[in-house]
Coordinates of C-alpha atoms in Angstrom, one line a residue:
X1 CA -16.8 -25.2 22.6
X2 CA -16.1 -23.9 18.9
X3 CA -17.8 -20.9 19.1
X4 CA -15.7 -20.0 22.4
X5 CA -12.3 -20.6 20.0
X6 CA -10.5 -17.2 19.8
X7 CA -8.8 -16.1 16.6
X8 CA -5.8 -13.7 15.4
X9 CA -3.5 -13.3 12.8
X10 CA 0.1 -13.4 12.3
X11 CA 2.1 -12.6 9.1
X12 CA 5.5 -13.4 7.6
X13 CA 6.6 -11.8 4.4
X14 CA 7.9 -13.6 0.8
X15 CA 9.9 -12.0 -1.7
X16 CA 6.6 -11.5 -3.8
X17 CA 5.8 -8.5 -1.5
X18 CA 9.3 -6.5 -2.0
X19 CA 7.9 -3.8 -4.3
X20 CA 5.0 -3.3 -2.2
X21 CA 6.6 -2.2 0.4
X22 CA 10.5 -0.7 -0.8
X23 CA 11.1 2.8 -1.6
X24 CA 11.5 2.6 -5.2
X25 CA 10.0 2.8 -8.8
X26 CA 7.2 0.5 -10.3
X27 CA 8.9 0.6 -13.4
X28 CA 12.8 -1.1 -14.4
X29 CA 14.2 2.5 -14.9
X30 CA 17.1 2.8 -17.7
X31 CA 18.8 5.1 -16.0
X32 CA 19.1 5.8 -11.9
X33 CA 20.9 8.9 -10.3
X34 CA 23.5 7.8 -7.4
X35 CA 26.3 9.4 -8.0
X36 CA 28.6 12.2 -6.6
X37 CA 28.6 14.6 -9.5
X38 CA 26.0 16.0 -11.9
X39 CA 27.9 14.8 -14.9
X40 CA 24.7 14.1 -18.0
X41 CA 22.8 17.5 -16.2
X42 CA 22.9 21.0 -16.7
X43 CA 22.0 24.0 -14.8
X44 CA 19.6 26.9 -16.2
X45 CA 18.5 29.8 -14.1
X46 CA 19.3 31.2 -11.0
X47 CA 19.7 28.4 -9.1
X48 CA 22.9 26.0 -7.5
X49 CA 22.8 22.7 -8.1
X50 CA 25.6 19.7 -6.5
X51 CA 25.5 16.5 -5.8
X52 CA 25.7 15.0 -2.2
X53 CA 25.9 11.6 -1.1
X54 CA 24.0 10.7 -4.0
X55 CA 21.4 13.5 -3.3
X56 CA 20.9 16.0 -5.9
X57 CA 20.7 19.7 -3.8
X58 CA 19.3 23.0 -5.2
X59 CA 19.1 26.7 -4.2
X60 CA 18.0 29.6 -5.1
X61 CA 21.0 32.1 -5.4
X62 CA 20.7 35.6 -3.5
X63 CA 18.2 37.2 -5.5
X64 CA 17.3 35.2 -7.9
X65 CA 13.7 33.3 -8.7
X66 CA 14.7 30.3 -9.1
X67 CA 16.5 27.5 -11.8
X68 CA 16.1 24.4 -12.9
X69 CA 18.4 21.3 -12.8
X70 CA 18.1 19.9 -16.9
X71 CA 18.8 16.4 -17.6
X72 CA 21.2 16.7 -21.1
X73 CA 18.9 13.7 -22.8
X74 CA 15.4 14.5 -24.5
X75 CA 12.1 12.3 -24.2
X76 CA 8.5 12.5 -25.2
X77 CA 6.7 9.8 -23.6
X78 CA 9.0 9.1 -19.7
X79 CA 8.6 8.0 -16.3
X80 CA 10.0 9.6 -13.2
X81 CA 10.5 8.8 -9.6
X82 CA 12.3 10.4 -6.6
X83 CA 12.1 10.7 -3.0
X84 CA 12.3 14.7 -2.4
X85 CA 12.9 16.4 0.5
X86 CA 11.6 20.5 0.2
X87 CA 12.7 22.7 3.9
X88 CA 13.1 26.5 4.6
X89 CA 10.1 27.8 2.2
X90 CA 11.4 26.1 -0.7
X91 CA 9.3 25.3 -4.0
X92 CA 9.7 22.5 -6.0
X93 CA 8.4 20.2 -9.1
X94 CA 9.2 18.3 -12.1
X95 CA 9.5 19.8 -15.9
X96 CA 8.8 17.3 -18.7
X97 CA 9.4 18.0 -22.0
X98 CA 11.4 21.5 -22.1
X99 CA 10.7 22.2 -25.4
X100 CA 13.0 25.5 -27.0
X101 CA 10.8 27.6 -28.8
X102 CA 11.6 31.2 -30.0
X103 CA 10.6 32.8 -26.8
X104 CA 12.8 30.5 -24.6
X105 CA 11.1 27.1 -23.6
X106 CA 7.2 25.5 -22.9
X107 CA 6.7 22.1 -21.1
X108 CA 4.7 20.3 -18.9
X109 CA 5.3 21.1 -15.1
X110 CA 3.9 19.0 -12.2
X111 CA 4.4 21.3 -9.0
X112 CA 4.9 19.7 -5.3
X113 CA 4.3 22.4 -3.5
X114 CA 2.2 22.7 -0.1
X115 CA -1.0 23.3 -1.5
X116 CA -0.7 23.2 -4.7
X117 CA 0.4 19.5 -6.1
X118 CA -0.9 19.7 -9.7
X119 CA 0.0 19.6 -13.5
X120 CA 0.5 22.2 -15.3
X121 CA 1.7 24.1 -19.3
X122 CA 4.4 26.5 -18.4
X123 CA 6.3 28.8 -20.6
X124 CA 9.7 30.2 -19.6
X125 CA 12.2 32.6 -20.7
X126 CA 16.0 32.3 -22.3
X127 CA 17.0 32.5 -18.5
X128 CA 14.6 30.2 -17.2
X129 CA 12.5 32.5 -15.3
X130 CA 8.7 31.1 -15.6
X131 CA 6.5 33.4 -17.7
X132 CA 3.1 31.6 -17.6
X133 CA 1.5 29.2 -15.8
X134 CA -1.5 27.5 -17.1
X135 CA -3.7 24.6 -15.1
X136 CA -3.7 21.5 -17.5
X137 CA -7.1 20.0 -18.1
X138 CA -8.1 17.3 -15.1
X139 CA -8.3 13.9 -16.3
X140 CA -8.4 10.5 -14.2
X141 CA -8.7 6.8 -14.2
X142 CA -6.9 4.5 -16.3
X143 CA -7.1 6.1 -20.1
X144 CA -4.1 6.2 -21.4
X145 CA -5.1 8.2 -24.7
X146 CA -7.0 11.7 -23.2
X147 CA -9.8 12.3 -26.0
X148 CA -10.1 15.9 -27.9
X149 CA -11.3 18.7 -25.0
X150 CA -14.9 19.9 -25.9
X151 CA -14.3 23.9 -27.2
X152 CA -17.4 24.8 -25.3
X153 CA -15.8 23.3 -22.0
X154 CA -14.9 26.4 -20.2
X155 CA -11.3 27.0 -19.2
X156 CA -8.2 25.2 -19.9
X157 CA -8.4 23.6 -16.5
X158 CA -11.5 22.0 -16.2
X159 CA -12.5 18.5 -16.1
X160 CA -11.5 16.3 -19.0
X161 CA -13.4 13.5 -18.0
X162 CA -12.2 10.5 -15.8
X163 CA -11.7 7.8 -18.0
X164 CA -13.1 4.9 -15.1
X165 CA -14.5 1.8 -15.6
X166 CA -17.8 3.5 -15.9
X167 CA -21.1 1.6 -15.1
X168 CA -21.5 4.2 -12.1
X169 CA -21.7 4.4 -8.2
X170 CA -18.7 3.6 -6.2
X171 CA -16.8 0.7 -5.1
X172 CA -18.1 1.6 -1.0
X173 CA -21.1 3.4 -0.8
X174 CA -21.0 3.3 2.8
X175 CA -18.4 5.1 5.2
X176 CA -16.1 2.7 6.5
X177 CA -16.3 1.0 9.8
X178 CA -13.7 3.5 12.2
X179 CA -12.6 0.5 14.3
X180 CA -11.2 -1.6 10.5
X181 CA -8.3 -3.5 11.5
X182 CA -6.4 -1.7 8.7
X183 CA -6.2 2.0 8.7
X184 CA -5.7 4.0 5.7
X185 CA -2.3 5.6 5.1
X186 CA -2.2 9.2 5.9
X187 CA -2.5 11.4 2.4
X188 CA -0.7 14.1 1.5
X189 CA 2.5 16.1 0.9
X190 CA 4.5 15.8 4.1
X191 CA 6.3 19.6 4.4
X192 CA 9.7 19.6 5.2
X193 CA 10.1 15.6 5.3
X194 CA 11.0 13.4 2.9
X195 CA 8.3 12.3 0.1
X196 CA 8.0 9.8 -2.7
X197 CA 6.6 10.6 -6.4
X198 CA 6.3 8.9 -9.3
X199 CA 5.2 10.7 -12.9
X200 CA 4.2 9.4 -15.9
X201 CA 3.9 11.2 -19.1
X202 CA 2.4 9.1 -21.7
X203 CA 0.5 10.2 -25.0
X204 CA -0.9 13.0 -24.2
X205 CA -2.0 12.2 -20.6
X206 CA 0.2 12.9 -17.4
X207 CA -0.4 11.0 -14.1
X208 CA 1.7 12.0 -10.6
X209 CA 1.5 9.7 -7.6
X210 CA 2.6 11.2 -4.2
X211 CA 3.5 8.6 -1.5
X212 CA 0.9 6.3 -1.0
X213 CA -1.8 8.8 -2.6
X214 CA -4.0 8.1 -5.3
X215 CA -3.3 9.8 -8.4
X216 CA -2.5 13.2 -7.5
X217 CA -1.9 15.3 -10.5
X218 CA -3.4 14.3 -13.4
X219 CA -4.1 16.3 -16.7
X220 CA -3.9 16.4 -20.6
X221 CA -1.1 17.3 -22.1
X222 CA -1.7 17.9 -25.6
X223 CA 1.5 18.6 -27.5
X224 CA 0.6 22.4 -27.5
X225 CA 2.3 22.3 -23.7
X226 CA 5.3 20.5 -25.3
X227 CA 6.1 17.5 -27.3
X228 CA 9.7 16.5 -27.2
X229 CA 12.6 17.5 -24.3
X230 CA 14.6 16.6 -21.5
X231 CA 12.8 16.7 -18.1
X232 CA 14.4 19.2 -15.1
X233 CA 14.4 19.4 -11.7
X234 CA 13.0 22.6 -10.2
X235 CA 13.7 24.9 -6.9
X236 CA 12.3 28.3 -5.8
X237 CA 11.7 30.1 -2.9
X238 CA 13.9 29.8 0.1
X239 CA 16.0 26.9 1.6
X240 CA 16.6 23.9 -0.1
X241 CA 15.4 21.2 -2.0
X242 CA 16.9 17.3 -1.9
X243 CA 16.3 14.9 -4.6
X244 CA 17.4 11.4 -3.7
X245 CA 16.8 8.0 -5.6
X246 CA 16.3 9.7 -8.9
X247 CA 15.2 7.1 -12.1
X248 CA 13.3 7.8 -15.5
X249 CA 12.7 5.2 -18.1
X250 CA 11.6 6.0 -22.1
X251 CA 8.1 4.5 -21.5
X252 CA 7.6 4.2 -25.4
X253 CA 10.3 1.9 -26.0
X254 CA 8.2 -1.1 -25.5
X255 CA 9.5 -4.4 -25.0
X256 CA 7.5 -7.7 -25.5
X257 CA 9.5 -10.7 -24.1
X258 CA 9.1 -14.2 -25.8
X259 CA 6.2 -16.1 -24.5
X260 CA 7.1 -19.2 -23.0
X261 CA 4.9 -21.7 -21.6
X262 CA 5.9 -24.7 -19.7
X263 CA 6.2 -28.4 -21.8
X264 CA 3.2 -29.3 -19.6
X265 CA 0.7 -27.1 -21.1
X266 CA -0.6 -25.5 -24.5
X267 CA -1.6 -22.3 -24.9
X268 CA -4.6 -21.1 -27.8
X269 CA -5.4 -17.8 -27.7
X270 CA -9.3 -17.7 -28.7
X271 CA -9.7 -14.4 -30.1
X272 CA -7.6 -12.2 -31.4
X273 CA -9.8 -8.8 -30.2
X274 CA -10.8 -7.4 -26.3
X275 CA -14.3 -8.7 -26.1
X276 CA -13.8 -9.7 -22.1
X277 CA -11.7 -9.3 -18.7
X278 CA -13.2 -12.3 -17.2
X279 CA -14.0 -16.6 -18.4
X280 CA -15.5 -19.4 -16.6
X281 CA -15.6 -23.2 -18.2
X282 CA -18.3 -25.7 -18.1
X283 CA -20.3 -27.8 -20.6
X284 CA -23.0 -25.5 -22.1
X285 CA -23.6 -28.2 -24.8
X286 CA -23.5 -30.9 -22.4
X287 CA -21.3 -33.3 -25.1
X288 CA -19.3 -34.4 -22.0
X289 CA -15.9 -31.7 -23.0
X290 CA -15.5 -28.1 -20.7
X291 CA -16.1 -25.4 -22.8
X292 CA -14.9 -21.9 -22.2
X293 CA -17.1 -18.2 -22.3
X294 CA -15.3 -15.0 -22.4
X295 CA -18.0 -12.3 -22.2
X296 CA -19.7 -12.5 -25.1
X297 CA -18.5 -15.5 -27.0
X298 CA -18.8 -19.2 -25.8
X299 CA -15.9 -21.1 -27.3
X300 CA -16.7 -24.8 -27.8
X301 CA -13.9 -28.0 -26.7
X302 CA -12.4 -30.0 -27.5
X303 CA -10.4 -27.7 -29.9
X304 CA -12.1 -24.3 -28.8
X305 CA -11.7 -22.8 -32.5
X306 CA -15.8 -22.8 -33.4
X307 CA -17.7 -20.0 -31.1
X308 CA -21.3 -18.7 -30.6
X309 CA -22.4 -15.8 -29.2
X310 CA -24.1 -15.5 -26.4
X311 CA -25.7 -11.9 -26.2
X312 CA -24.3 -9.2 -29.4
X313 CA -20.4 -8.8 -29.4
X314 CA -19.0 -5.2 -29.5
X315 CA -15.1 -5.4 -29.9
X316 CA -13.5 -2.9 -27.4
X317 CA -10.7 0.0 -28.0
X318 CA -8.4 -1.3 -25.1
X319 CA -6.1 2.0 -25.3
X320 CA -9.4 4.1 -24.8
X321 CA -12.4 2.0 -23.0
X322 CA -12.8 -1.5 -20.6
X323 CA -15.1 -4.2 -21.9
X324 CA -17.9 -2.8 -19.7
X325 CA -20.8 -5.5 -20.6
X326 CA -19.6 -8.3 -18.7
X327 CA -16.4 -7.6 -16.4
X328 CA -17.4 -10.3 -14.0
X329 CA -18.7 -14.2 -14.9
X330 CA -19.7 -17.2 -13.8
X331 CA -21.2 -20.3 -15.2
X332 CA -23.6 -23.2 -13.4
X333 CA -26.9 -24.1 -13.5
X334 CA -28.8 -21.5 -12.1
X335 CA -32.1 -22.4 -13.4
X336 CA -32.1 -26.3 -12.5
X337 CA -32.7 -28.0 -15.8
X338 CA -29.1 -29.4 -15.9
X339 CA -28.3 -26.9 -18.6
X340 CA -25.2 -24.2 -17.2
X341 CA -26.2 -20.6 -17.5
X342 CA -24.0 -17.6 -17.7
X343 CA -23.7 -14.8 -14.8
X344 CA -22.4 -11.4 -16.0
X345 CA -22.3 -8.3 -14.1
X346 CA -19.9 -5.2 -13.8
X347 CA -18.8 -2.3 -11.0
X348 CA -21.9 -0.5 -9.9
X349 CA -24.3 -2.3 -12.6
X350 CA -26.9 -5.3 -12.0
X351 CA -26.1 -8.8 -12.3
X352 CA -27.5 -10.3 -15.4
X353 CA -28.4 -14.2 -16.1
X354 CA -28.1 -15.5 -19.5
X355 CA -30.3 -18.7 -19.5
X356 CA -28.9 -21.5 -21.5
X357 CA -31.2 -21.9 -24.7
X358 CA -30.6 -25.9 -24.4
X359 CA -28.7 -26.1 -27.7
X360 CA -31.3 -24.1 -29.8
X361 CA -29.4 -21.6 -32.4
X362 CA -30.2 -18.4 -31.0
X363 CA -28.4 -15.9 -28.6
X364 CA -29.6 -16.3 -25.0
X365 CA -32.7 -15.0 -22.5
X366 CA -31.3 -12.2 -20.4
X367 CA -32.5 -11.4 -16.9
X368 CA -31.8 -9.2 -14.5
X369 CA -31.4 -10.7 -11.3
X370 CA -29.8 -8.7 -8.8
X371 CA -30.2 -5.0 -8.8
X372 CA -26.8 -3.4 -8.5
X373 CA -22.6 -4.6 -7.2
X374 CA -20.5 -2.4 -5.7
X375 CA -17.5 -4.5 -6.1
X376 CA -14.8 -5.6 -8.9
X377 CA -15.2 -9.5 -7.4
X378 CA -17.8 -11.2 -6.9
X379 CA -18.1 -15.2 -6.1
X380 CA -20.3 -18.2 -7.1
X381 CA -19.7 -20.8 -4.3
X382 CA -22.3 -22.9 -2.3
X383 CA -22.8 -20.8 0.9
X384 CA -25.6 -22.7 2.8
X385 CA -24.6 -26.2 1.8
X386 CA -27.8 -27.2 -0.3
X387 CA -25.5 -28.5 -3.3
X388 CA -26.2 -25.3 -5.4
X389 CA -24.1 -21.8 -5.5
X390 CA -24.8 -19.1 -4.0
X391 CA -23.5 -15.3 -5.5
X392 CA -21.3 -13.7 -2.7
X393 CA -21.0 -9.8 -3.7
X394 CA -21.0 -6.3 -2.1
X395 CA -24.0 -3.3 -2.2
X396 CA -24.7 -0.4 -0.1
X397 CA -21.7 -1.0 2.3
X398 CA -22.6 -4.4 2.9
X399 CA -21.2 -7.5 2.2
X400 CA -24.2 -10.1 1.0
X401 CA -25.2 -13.0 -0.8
X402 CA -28.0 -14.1 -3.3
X403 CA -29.5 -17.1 -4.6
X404 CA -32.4 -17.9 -7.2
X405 CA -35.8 -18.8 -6.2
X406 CA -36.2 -22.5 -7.6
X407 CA -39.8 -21.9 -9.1
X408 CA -38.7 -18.6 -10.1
X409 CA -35.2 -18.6 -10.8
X410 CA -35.1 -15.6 -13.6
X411 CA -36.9 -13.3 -11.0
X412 CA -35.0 -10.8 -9.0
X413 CA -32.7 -13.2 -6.1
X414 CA -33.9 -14.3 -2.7
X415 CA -30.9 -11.3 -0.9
X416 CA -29.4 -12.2 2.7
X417 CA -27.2 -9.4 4.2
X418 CA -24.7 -10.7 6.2
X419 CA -22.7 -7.2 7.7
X420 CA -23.3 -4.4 8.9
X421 CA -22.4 -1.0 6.5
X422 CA -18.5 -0.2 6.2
X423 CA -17.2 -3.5 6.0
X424 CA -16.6 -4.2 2.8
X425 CA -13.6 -3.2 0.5
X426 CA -14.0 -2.9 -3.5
X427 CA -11.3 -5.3 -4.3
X428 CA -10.6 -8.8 -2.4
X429 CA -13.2 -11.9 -1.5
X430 CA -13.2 -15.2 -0.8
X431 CA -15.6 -18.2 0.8
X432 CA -13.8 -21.3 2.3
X433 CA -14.6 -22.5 6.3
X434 CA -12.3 -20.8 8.0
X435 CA -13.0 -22.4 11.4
X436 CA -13.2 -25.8 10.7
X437 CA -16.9 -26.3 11.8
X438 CA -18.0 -27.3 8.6
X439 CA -20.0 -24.2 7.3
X440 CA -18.5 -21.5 5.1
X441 CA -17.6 -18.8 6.0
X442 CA -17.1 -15.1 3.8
X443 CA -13.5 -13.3 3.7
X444 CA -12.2 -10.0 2.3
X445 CA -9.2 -7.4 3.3
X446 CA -10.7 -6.7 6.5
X447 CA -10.9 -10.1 8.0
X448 CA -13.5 -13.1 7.6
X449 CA -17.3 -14.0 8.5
X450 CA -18.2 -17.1 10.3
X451 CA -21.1 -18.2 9.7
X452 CA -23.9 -18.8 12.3
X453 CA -25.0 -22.5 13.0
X454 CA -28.3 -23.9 10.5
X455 CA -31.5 -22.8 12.0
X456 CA -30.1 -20.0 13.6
X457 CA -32.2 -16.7 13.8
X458 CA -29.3 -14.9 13.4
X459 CA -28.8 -12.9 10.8
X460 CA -25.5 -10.8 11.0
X461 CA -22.6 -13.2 10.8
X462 CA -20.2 -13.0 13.3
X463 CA -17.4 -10.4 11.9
X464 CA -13.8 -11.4 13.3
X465 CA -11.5 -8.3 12.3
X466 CA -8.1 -9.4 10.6
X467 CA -5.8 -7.8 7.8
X468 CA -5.7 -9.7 4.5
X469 CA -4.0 -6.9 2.4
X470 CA -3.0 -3.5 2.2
X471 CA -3.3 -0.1 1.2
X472 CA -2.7 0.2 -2.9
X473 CA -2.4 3.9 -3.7
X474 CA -5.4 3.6 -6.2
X475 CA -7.9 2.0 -5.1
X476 CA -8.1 0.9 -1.4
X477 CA -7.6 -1.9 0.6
X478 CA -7.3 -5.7 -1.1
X479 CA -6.6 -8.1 -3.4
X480 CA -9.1 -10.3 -5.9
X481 CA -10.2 -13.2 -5.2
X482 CA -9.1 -15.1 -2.2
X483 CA -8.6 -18.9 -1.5
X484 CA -9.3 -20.9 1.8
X485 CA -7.0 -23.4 1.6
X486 CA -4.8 -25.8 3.5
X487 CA -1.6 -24.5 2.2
X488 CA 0.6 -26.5 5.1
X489 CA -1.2 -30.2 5.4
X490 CA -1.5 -29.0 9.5
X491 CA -5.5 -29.5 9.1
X492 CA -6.2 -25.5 9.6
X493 CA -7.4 -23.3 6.4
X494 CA -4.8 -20.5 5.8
X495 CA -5.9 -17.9 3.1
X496 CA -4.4 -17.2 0.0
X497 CA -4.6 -13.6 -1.6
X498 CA -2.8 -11.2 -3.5
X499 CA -2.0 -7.9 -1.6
X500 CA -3.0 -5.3 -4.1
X501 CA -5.8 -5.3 -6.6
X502 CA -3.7 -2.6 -8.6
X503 CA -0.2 -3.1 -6.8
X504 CA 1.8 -6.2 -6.2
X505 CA 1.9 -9.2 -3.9
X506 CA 0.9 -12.5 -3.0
X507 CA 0.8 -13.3 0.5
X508 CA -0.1 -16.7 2.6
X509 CA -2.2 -15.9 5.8
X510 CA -1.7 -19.2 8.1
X511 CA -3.4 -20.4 10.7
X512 CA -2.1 -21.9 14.0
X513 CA -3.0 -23.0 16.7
X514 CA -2.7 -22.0 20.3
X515 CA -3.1 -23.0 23.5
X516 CA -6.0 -23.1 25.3
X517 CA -7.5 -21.4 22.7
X518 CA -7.4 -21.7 19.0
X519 CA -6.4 -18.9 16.6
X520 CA -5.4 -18.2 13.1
X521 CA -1.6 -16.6 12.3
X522 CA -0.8 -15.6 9.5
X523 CA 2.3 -16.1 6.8
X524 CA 2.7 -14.0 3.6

């Protein structure tokens, strides 16, 4: 019988998934470091430097406190990555722009010690010996442009502000389920073994990634610390310290390619501002042609050049801020009059229904429908098999789904819960029948739902544990959303997701069958 099938998971990797999982830089460096000789660097302090195997090797001399490694070129805004080893008591870091003042030189120093892996504004001597060390304001997210520190903040290193998404809460209010079939990746600096960072000094904010950590290090670095210099490599204390894979890359030489687009499409672009990080189509004048809506304008077909607003348009600052009114939407009929109406929500906010105003000049009704999302995807796909969509999302831990009332449809949604707390990841979901028995069932990073049979009393689905992803070192566990899809022709659904919300990847999960049984294997 179906519900005795047994299913699993196998996976085979594309080419797509190579920078997930290699040991080197997100970025195309300009320049790499594999060399035998230090040719381009120069030495300051009381350190020795030499390269080995294409390993870069510092000491501390007899006596002495320590020296830096200096590349001979200067930048303001640069990325970094290595893979450093630090053994025998050694300290260690990276120095970004060493800027010569009448003391000696100031820059901004991320340490990677034991203990202490943070950013800081250090001053130094004409030898190189470190005279001060100050803690560099925290700062986090995705801002790219820190904004001016409050003077009544206390202390150079306190909080900056994080720069999120806002909108509050969390992505998984819940503590995860201990028996996920995806662990995360253990965090932290790994003493005496090899470890991976990669730094980025942009504006004036600086961001450090260690291994598969989130962001690590991050801080404002005003141009007080230093504005313009070559970075160095540092090494104090005892033993040794090994650079390996060494590449940098002038982040503010930007380069646009040409956009090209196939000679079996057109592209418009419909605005010129950021109003929106998410569009749906359908026919919101019902005159027969799709129309587009991209949060808060509705751009009419067939030409897509006349818009109307659909709630009051603020134009964002994309260097400082995210579109925060609408980051996820949907259009269909949710009220049943024929007329599409609009579904916007946002991380940790409500979901909102803008009822279509059936062609009346005016911006439209909005209702709040479902109290709060704890997720960055959400899905509008017929769950029960009534002919009208259902909203598949996540809140308190829990993976769920909502649907209107059809007498009532503005009033807060009829809610089913359909997992227990801890199963649910803030990036990566999809519906599609997994199974084959004709009902559809819910999957994210952690594996997939099935749903029960119609009429049953059960209310839990059935939670079958399977990877669909991996670990990003931002933000968890998944991709966005996820297809159910016969990718093969074989007759069994495979899924379809990217790897990494924040990261890079797209993989094919496939299903097979075996014998007696049936299960799923997957391909990426």
């Amino acid at each position: 019988m179906l519900h005795q099938r047994v299913y699993g998971i196998v996976a085979l990797a594309t080419s797509l998934l190579a920078p997930v999982f290699a040991a080197g830089p997100t970025f195309i460096p300009d320049a790499t470091f594999k060399g035998g000789s230090l040719t381009g660097w120069h030495v300051l302090g009381q350190a020795d430097w030499h390269a080995q195997n294409g390993e870069v090797v510092g000491t501390v001399k007899p006596g002495g406190n320590g020296g830096w490694l200096m590349l001979d070129r200067s930048y303001q805004d640069v990325g970094f990555f290595a893979n450093f080893r630090c053994s025998g008591g050694c300290r260690t870091g990276v120095l970004f722009r060493a800027e010569k003042t009448a003391e000696g030189m100031k820059g901004v120093f991320v340490s990677l010690d034991e203990g202490d892996v943070a950013s800081y504004r250090v001053t130094l001597g004409p030898d190189g010996k470190e005279l001060q060390r100050e803690a560099l304001p925290f700062i986090n997210g995705t801002v790219r442009i820190a904004p001016p520190r409050d003077p009544a903040a206390a202390g150079r290193g306190g909080a900056a502000g994080r720069g999120g998404r806002g909108g509050g809460g969390g992505r998984n209010a819940a503590t995860p389920n201990p028996n996920l079939p995806i662990a995360p990746p253990k965090r932290g600096l790994r003493p005496g073994d090899w470890n991976q960072v990669e730094i980025f000094l942009d504006a004036n904010v600086i961001k450090a990634f260690l291994n598969t950590d989130p962001e690590t290090a991050g801080g404002v670095a005003d141009e007080e610390a230093g504005r313009y210099g070559p970075l160095a490599l540092y090494v104090g204390g005892a033993g040794e310290v090994r650079f390996k894979d060494i590449a940098y890359k002038d982040v503010a030489m930007k380069v646009a390619p040409e956009e090209q687009v196939s000679s079996h499409f057109r592209m418009q672009r419909l605005n010129e501002f950021y109003y929106a990080w998410s569009a749906a189509a359908a026919d919101f004048n019902r005159d027969g042609i799709l129309d587009v809506v991209a949060g808060p304008y509705i751009y009419f077909g067939p030409d897509y050049t006349k818009s109307r607003e659909i709630f009051m348009a603020h134009a964002w600052n994309p260097s400082r801020e995210y579109a925060n009114d609408c980051m996820l939407q949907y259009a269909a009929d949710m009220t049943g009059d024929g007329w599409p109406d609009v579904i916007c929500s946002n991380l940790g906010t409500p979901v909102f229904l803008y009822v279509n105003p059936k062609g009346e000049s005016r911006r439209w009704d909005k209702y709040q429908v479902i109290p709060r999302i704890q997720n960055e995807i959400i899905v509008l796909k017929d769950i029960d098999g009534d002919g009208k969509p259902e909203l598949v999302y996540t809140a308190d831990g829990c993976l769920r789904y909502a649907k209107p009332d059809p007498a009532k449809p503005t009033e807060p949604w009829i809610v089913h819960t359909i997992s227990e707390p801890g199963l649910v990841t803030g990036h990566g979901l999809g519906v599609g029948d997994i199974n084959g028995d004709g009902r559809m069932d819910i999957v994210n990073a952690y594996g997939w739902f099935e749903q029960p049979p119609a009429g049953s009393h059960q209310e839990l689905w059935t939670y079958h544990p399977q990877v669909f992803g991996s670990w990003s070192r931002c933000c968890g566990v998944g991709g966005a959303l996820m297809a159910v899809y016969d990718v093969n022709g074989d007759g069994l659904n495979d899924v379809v997701t990217s790897v990494q919300a924040h990261g890079f990847g797209l993989a094919w999960y496939e299903q097979k069958p075996t014998q007696p049984a049936r299960s799923l294997s997957s391909s990426m």
